[in-house]
Coordinates of N, CA, C and O in Angstrom, one line a residue:
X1 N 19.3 15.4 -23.6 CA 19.0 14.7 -22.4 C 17.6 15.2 -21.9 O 17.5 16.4 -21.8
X2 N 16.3 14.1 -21.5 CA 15.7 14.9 -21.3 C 15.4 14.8 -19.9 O 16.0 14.1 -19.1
X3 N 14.6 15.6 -19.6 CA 14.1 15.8 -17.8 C 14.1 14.6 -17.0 O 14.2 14.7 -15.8
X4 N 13.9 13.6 -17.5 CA 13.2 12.7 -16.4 C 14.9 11.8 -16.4 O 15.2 11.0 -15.6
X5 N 15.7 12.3 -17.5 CA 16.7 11.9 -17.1 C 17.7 13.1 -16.5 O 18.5 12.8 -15.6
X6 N 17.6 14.0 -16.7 CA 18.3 15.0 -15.9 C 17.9 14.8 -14.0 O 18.8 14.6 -13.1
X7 N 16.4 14.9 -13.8 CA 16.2 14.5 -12.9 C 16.5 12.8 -12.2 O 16.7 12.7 -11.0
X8 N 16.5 11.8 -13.1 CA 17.3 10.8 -12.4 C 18.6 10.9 -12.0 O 18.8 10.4 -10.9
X9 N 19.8 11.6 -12.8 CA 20.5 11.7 -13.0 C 21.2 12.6 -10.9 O 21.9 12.3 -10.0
X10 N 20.3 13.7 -11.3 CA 20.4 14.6 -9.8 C 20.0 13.6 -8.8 O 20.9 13.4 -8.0
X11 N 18.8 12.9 -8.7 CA 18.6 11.8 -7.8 C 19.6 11.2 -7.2 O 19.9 11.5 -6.0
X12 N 20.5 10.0 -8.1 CA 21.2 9.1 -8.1 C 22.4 9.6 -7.8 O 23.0 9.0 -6.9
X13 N 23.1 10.7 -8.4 CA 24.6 11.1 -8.3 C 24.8 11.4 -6.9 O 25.9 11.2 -6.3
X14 N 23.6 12.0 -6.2 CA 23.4 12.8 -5.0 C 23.5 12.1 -3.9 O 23.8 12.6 -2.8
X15 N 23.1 10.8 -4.1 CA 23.2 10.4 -2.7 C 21.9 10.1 -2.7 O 22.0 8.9 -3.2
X16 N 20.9 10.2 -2.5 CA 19.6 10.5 -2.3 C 19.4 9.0 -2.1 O 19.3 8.5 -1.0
X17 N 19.4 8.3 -3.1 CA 19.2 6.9 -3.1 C 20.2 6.2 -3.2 O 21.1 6.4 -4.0
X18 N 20.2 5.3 -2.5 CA 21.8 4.4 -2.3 C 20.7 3.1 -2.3 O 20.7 2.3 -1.4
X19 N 19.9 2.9 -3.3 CA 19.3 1.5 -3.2 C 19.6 0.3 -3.8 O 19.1 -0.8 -3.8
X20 N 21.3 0.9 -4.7 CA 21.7 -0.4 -5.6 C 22.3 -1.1 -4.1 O 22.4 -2.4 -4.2
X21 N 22.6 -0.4 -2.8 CA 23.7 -1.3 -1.9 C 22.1 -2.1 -1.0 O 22.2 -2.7 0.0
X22 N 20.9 -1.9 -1.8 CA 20.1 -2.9 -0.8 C 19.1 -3.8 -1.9 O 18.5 -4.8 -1.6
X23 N 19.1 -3.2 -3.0 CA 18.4 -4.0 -4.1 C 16.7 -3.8 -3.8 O 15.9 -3.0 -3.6
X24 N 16.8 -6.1 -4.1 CA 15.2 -6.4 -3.7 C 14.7 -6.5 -2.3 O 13.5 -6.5 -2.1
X25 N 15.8 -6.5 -1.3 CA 15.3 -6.4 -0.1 C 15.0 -5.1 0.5 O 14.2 -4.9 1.5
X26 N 16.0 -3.9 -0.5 CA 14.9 -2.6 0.2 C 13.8 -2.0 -0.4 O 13.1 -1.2 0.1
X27 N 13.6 -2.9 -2.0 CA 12.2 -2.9 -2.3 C 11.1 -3.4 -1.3 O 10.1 -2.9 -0.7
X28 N 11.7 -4.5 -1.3 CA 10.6 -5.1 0.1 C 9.8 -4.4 1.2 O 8.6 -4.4 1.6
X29 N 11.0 -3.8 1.8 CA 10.6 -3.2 2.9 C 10.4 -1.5 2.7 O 9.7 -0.7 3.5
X30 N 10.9 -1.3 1.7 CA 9.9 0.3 1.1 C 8.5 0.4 1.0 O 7.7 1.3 1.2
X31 N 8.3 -1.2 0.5 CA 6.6 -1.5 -0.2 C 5.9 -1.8 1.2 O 4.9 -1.3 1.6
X32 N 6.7 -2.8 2.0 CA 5.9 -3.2 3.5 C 5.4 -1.9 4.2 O 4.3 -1.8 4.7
X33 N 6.4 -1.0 4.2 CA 6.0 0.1 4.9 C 4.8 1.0 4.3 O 3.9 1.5 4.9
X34 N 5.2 1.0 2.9 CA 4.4 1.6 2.2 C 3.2 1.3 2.0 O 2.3 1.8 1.3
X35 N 3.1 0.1 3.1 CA 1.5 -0.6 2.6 C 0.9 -1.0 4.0 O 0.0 -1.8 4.1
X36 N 1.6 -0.4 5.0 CA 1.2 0.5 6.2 C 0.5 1.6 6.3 O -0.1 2.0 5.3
X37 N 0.7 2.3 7.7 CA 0.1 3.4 7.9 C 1.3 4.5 7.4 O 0.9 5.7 7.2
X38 N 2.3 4.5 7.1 CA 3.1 5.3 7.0 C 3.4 6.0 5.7 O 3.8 5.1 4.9
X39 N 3.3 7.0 5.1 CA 3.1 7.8 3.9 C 4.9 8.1 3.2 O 5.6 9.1 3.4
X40 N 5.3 6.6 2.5 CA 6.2 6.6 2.0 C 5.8 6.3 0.3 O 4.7 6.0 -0.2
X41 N 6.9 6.3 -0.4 CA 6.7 5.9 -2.1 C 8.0 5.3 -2.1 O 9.1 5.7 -1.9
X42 N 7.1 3.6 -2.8 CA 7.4 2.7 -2.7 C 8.0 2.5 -4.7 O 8.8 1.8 -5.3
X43 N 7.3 3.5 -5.0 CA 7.4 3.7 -6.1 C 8.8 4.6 -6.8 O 9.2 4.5 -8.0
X44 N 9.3 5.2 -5.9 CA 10.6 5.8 -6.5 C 11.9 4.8 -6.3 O 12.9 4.9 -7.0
X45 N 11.7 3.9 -5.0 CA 12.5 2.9 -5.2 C 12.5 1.3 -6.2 O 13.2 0.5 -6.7
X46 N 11.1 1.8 -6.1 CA 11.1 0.8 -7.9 C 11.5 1.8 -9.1 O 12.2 1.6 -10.1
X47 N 10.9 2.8 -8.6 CA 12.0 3.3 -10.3 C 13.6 3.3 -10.1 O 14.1 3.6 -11.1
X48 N 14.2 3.2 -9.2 CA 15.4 3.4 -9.1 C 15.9 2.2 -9.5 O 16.8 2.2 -10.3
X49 N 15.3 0.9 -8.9 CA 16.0 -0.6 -9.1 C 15.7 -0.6 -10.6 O 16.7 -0.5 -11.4
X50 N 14.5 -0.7 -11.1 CA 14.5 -0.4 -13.1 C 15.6 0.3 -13.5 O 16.1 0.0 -14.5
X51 N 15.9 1.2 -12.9 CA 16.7 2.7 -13.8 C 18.0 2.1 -13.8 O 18.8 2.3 -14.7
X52 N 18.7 1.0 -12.5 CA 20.1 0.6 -12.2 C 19.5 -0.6 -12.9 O 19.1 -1.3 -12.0
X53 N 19.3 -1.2 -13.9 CA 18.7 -2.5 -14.6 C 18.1 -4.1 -13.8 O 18.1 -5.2 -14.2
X54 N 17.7 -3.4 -12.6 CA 17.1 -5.0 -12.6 C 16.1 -5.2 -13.3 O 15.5 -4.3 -14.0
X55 N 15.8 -6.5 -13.4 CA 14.5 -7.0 -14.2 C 13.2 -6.8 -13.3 O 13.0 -6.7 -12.1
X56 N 12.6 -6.7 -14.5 CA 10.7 -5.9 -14.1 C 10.0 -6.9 -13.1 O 9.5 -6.7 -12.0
X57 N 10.2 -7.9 -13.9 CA 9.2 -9.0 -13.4 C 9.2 -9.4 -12.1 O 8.1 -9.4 -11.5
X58 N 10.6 -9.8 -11.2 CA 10.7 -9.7 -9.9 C 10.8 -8.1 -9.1 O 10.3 -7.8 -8.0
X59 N 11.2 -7.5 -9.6 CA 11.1 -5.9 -8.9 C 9.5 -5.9 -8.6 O 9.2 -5.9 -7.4
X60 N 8.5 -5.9 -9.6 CA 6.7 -5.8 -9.5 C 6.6 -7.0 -8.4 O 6.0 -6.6 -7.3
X61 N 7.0 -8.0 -8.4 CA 6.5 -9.3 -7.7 C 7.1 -8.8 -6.4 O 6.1 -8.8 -5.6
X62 N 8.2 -8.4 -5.8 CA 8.8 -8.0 -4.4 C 8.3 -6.9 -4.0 O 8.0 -6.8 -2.8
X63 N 7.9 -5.8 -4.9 CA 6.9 -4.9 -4.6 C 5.3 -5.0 -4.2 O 4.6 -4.3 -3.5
X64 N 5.0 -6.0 -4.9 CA 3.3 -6.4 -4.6 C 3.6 -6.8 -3.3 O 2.9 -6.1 -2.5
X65 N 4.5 -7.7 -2.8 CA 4.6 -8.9 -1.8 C 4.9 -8.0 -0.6 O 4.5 -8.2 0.6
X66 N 5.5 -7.2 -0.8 CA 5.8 -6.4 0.1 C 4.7 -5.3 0.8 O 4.9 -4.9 2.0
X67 N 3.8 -4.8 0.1 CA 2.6 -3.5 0.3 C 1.9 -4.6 0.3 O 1.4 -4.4 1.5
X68 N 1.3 -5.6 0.0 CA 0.3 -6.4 0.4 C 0.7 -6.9 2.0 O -0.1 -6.8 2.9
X69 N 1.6 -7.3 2.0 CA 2.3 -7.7 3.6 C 2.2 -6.6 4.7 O 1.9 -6.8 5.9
X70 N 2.4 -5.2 4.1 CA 1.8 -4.4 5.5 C 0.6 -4.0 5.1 O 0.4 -2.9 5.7
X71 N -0.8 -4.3 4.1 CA -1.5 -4.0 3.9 C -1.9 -4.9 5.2 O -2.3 -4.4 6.2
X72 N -1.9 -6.3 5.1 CA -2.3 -7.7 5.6 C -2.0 -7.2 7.1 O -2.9 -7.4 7.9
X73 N -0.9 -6.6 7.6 CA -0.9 -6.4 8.9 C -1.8 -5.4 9.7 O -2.1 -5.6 10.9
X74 N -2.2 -3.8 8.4 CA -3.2 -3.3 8.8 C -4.2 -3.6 9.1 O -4.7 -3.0 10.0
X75 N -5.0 -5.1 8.4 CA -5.9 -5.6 8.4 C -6.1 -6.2 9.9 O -7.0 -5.9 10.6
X76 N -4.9 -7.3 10.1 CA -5.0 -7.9 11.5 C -4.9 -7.2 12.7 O -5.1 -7.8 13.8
X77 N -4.6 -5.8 12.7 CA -4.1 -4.9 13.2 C -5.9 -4.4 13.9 O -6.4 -4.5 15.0
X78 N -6.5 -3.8 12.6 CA -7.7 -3.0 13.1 C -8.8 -4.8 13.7 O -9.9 -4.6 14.2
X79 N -8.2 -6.3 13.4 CA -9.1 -7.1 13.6 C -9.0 -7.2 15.0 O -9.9 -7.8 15.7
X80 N -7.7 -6.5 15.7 CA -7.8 -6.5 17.0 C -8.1 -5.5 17.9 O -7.9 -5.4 19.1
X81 N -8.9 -4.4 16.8 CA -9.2 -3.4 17.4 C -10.5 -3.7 18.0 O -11.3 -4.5 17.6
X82 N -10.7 -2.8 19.0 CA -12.3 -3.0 20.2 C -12.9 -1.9 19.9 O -12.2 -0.9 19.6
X83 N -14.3 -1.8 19.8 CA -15.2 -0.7 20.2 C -14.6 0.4 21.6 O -14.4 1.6 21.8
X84 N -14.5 -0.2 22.0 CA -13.9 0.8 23.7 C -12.9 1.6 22.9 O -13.2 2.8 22.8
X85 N -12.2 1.4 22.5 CA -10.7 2.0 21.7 C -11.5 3.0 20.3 O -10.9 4.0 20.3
X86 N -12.0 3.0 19.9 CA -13.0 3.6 19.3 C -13.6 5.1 19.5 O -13.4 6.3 19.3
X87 N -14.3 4.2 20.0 CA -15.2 5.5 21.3 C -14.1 6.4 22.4 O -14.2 7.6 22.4
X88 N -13.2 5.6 23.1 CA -12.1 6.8 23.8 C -11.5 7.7 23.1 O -11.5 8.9 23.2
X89 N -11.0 6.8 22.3 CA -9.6 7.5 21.5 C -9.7 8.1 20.1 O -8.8 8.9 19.9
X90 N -10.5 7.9 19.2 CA -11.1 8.8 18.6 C -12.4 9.5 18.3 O -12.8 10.1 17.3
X91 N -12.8 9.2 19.5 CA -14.4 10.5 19.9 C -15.2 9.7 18.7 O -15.3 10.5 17.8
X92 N -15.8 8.7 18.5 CA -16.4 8.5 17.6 C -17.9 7.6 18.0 O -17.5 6.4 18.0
X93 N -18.9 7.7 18.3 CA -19.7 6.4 18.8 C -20.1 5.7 17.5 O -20.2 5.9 16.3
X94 N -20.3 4.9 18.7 CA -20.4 3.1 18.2 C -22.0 3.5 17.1 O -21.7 3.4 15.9
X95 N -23.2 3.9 17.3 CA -23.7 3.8 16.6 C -23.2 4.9 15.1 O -23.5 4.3 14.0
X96 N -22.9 5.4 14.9 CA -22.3 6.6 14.0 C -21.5 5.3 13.2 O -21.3 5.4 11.9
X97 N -21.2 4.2 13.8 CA -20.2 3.6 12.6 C -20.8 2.5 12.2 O -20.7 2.2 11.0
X98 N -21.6 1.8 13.1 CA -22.3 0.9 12.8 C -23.7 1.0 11.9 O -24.5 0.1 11.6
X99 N -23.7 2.3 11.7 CA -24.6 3.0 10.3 C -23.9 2.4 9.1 O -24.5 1.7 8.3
X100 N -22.8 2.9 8.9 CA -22.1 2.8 7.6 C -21.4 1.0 7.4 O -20.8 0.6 6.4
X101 N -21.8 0.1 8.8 CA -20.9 -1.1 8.7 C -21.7 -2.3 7.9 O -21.2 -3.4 7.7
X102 N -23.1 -1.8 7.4 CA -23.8 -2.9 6.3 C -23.0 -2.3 5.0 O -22.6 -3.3 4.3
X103 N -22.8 -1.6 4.6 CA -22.2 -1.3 3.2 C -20.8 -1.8 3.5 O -20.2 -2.0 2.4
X104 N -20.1 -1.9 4.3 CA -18.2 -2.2 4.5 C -19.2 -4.0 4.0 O -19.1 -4.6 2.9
X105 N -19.9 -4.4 4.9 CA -20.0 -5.9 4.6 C -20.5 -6.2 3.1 O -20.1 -7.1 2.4
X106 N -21.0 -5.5 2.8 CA -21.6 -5.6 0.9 C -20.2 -5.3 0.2 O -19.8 -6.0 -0.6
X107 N -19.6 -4.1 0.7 CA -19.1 -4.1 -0.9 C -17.5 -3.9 -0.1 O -16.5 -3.5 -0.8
X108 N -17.3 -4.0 0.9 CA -16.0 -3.7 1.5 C -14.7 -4.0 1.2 O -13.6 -3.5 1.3
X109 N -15.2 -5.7 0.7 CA -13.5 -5.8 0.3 C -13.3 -5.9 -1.2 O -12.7 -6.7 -1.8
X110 N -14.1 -4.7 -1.7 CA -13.6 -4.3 -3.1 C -12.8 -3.0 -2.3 O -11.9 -2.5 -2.9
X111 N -13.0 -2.6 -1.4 CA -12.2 -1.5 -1.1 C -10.6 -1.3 -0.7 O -10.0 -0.3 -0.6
X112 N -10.1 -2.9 -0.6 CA -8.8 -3.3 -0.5 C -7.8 -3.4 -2.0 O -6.6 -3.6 -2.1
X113 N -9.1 -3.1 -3.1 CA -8.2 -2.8 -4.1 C -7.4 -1.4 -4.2 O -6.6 -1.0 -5.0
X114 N -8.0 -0.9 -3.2 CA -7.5 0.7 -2.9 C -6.7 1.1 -1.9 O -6.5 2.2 -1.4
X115 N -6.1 -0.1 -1.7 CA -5.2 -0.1 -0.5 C -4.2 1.0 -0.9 O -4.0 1.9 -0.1
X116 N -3.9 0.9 -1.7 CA -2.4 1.4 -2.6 C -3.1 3.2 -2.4 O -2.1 3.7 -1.9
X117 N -4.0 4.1 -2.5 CA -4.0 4.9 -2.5 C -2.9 5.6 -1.5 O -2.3 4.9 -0.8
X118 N -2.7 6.9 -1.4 CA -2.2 7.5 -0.7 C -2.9 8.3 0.7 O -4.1 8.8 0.6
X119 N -2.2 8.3 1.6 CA -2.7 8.6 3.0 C -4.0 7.6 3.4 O -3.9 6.9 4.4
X120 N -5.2 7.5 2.7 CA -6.5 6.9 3.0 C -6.2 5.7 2.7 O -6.7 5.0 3.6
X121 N -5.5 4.9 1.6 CA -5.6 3.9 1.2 C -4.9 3.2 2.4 O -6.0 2.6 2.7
X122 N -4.1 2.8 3.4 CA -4.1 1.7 4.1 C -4.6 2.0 5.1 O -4.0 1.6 6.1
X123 N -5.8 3.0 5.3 CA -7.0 2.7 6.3 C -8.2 1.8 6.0 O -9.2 1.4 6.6
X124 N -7.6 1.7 4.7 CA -9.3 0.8 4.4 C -8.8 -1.0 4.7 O -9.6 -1.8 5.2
X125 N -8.1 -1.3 4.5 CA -7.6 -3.0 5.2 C -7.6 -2.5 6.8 O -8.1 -3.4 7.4
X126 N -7.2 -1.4 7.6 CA -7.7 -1.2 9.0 C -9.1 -1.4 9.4 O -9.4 -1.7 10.5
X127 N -9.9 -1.3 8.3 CA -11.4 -0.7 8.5 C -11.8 -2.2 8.4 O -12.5 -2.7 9.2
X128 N -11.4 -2.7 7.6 CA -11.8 -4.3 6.7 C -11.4 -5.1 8.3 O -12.4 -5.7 8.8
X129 N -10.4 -5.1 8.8 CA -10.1 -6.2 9.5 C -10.7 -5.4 10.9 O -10.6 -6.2 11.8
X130 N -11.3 -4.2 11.4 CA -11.9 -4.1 12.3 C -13.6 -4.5 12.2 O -14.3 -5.0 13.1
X131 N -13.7 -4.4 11.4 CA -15.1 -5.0 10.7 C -15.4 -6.5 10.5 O -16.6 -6.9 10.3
X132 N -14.2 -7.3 10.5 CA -14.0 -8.7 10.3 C -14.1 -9.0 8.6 O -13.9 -10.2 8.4
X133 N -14.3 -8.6 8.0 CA -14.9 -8.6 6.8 C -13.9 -9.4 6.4 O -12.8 -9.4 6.9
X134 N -14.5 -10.6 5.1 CA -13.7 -11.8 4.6 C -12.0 -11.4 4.3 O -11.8 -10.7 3.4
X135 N -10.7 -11.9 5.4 CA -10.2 -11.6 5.0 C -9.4 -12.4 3.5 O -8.8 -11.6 2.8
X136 N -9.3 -13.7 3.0 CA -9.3 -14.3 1.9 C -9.7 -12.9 0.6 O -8.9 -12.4 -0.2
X137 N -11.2 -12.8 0.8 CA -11.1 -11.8 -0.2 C -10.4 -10.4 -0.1 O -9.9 -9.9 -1.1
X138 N -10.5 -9.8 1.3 CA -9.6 -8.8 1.3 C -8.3 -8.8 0.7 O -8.0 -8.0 -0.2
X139 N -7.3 -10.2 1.1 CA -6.1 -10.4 0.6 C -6.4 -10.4 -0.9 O -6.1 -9.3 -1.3
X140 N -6.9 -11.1 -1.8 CA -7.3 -11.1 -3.3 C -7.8 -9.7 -3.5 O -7.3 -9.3 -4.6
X141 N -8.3 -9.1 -3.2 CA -8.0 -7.7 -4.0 C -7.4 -6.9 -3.8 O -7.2 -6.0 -4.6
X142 N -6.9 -7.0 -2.3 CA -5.8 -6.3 -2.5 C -4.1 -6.5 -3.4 O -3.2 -5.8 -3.6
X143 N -4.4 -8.1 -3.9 CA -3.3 -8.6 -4.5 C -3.6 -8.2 -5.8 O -2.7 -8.0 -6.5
X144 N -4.6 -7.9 -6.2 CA -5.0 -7.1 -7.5 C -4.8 -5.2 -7.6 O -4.3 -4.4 -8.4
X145 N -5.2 -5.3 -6.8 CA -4.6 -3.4 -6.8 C -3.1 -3.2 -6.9 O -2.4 -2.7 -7.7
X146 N -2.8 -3.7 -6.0 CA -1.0 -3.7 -5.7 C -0.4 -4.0 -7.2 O 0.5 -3.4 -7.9
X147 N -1.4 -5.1 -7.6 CA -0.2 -5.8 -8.7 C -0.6 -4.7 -9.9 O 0.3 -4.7 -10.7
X148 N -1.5 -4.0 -10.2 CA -1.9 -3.2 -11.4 C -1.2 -1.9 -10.8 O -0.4 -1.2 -11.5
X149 N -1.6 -1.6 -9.5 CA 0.0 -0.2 -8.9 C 0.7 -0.5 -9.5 O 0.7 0.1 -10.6
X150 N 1.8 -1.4 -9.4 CA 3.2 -1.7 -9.9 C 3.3 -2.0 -11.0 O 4.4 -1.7 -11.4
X151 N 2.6 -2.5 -12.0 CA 2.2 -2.5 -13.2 C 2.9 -1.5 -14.0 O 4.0 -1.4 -14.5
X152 N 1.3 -0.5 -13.7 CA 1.2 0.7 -14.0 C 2.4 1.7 -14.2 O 2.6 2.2 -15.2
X153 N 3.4 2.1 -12.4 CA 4.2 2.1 -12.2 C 5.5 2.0 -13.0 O 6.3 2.8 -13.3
X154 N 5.4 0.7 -13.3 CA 6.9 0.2 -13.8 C 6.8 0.6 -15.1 O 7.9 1.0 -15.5
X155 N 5.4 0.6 -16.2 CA 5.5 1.0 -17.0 C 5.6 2.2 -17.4 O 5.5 2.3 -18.6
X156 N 5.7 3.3 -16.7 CA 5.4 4.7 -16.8 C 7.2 5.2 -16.6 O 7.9 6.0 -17.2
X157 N 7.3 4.3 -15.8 CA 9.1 4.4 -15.6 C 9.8 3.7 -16.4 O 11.0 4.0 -16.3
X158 N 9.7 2.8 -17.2 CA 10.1 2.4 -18.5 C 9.9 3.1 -19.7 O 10.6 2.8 -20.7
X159 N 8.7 4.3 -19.9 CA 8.3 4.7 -20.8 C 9.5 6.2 -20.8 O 10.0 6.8 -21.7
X160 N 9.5 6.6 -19.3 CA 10.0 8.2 -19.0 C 11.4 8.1 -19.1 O 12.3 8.7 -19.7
X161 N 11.5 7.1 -18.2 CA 13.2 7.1 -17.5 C 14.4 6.1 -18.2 O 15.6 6.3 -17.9
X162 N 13.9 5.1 -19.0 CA 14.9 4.4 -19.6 C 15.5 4.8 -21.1 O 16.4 4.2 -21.6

């Protein structure tokens, strides 16, 4: 037996995860959150639903859909953010950001393929929609990162764990 099944094995017996009693809908909302401001892994409950046999193809697709969906709300979230809110609340002036806001407009929403990173990545769809920057293309790359995350992901947990 090896590790990655010994360690599924401790996972699953323990309690830890009870995601067979929520399936694709607590994929969903693992990934929504996960694709918030909130530093969860969206990814251990995809490996769990693989490891209890669902199929790949919708597990990736409920998972994109879901981290793009709280990516999307970061985005509308910082589109309703103000300069005043800025400047109070995190000590920052307006010119200090507006230095760096010709490069968010050139190359910024390649930066929503990085949503997926950890801790930083769903500040950058905050940054995107405080900036206005195209959200169309924001959503399109971020539907590209997400979907090669989970990809990636599912394959690494089909290679380890099945």
């Amino acid at each position: 037996m090896g590790t990655a099944n010994i360690f599924w094995d401790y996972i699953t017996n323990n309690g830890f995860l009870n995601v067979e009693n929520f399936g694709l809908f607590g994929l969903f909302l693992a990934a929504f959150v996960c694709g918030m401001i909130l530093p969860l892994s969206s990814e251990l409950v995809l490996f769990s639903l693989v490891g209890f046999g669902y199929r790949i193809f919708p597990c990736i697709t409920v998972a994109f859909l879901g981290s793009c969906g709280g990516g999307m709300l970061n985005y509308f979230l910082g589109y309703l953010g103000k300069w005043e809110w800025v400047e109070s609340h995190l000590h920052i002036k307006r010119k200090r950001i507006e230095n760096q806001q010709h490069r968010l407009e050139k190359y910024g929403v390649y930066l929503a393929s990085f949503a997926w990173l950890p801790i930083i990545g769903p500040l950058f769809p905050l940054a995107l929609g405080f900036f206005r920057i195209n959200k169309y293309g924001t959503a399109l790359c971020m539907i590209f990162g997400q979907i090669c995350r989970y990809a990636v992901a599912t394959f690494i947990c089909i290679k380890f764990v099945r």
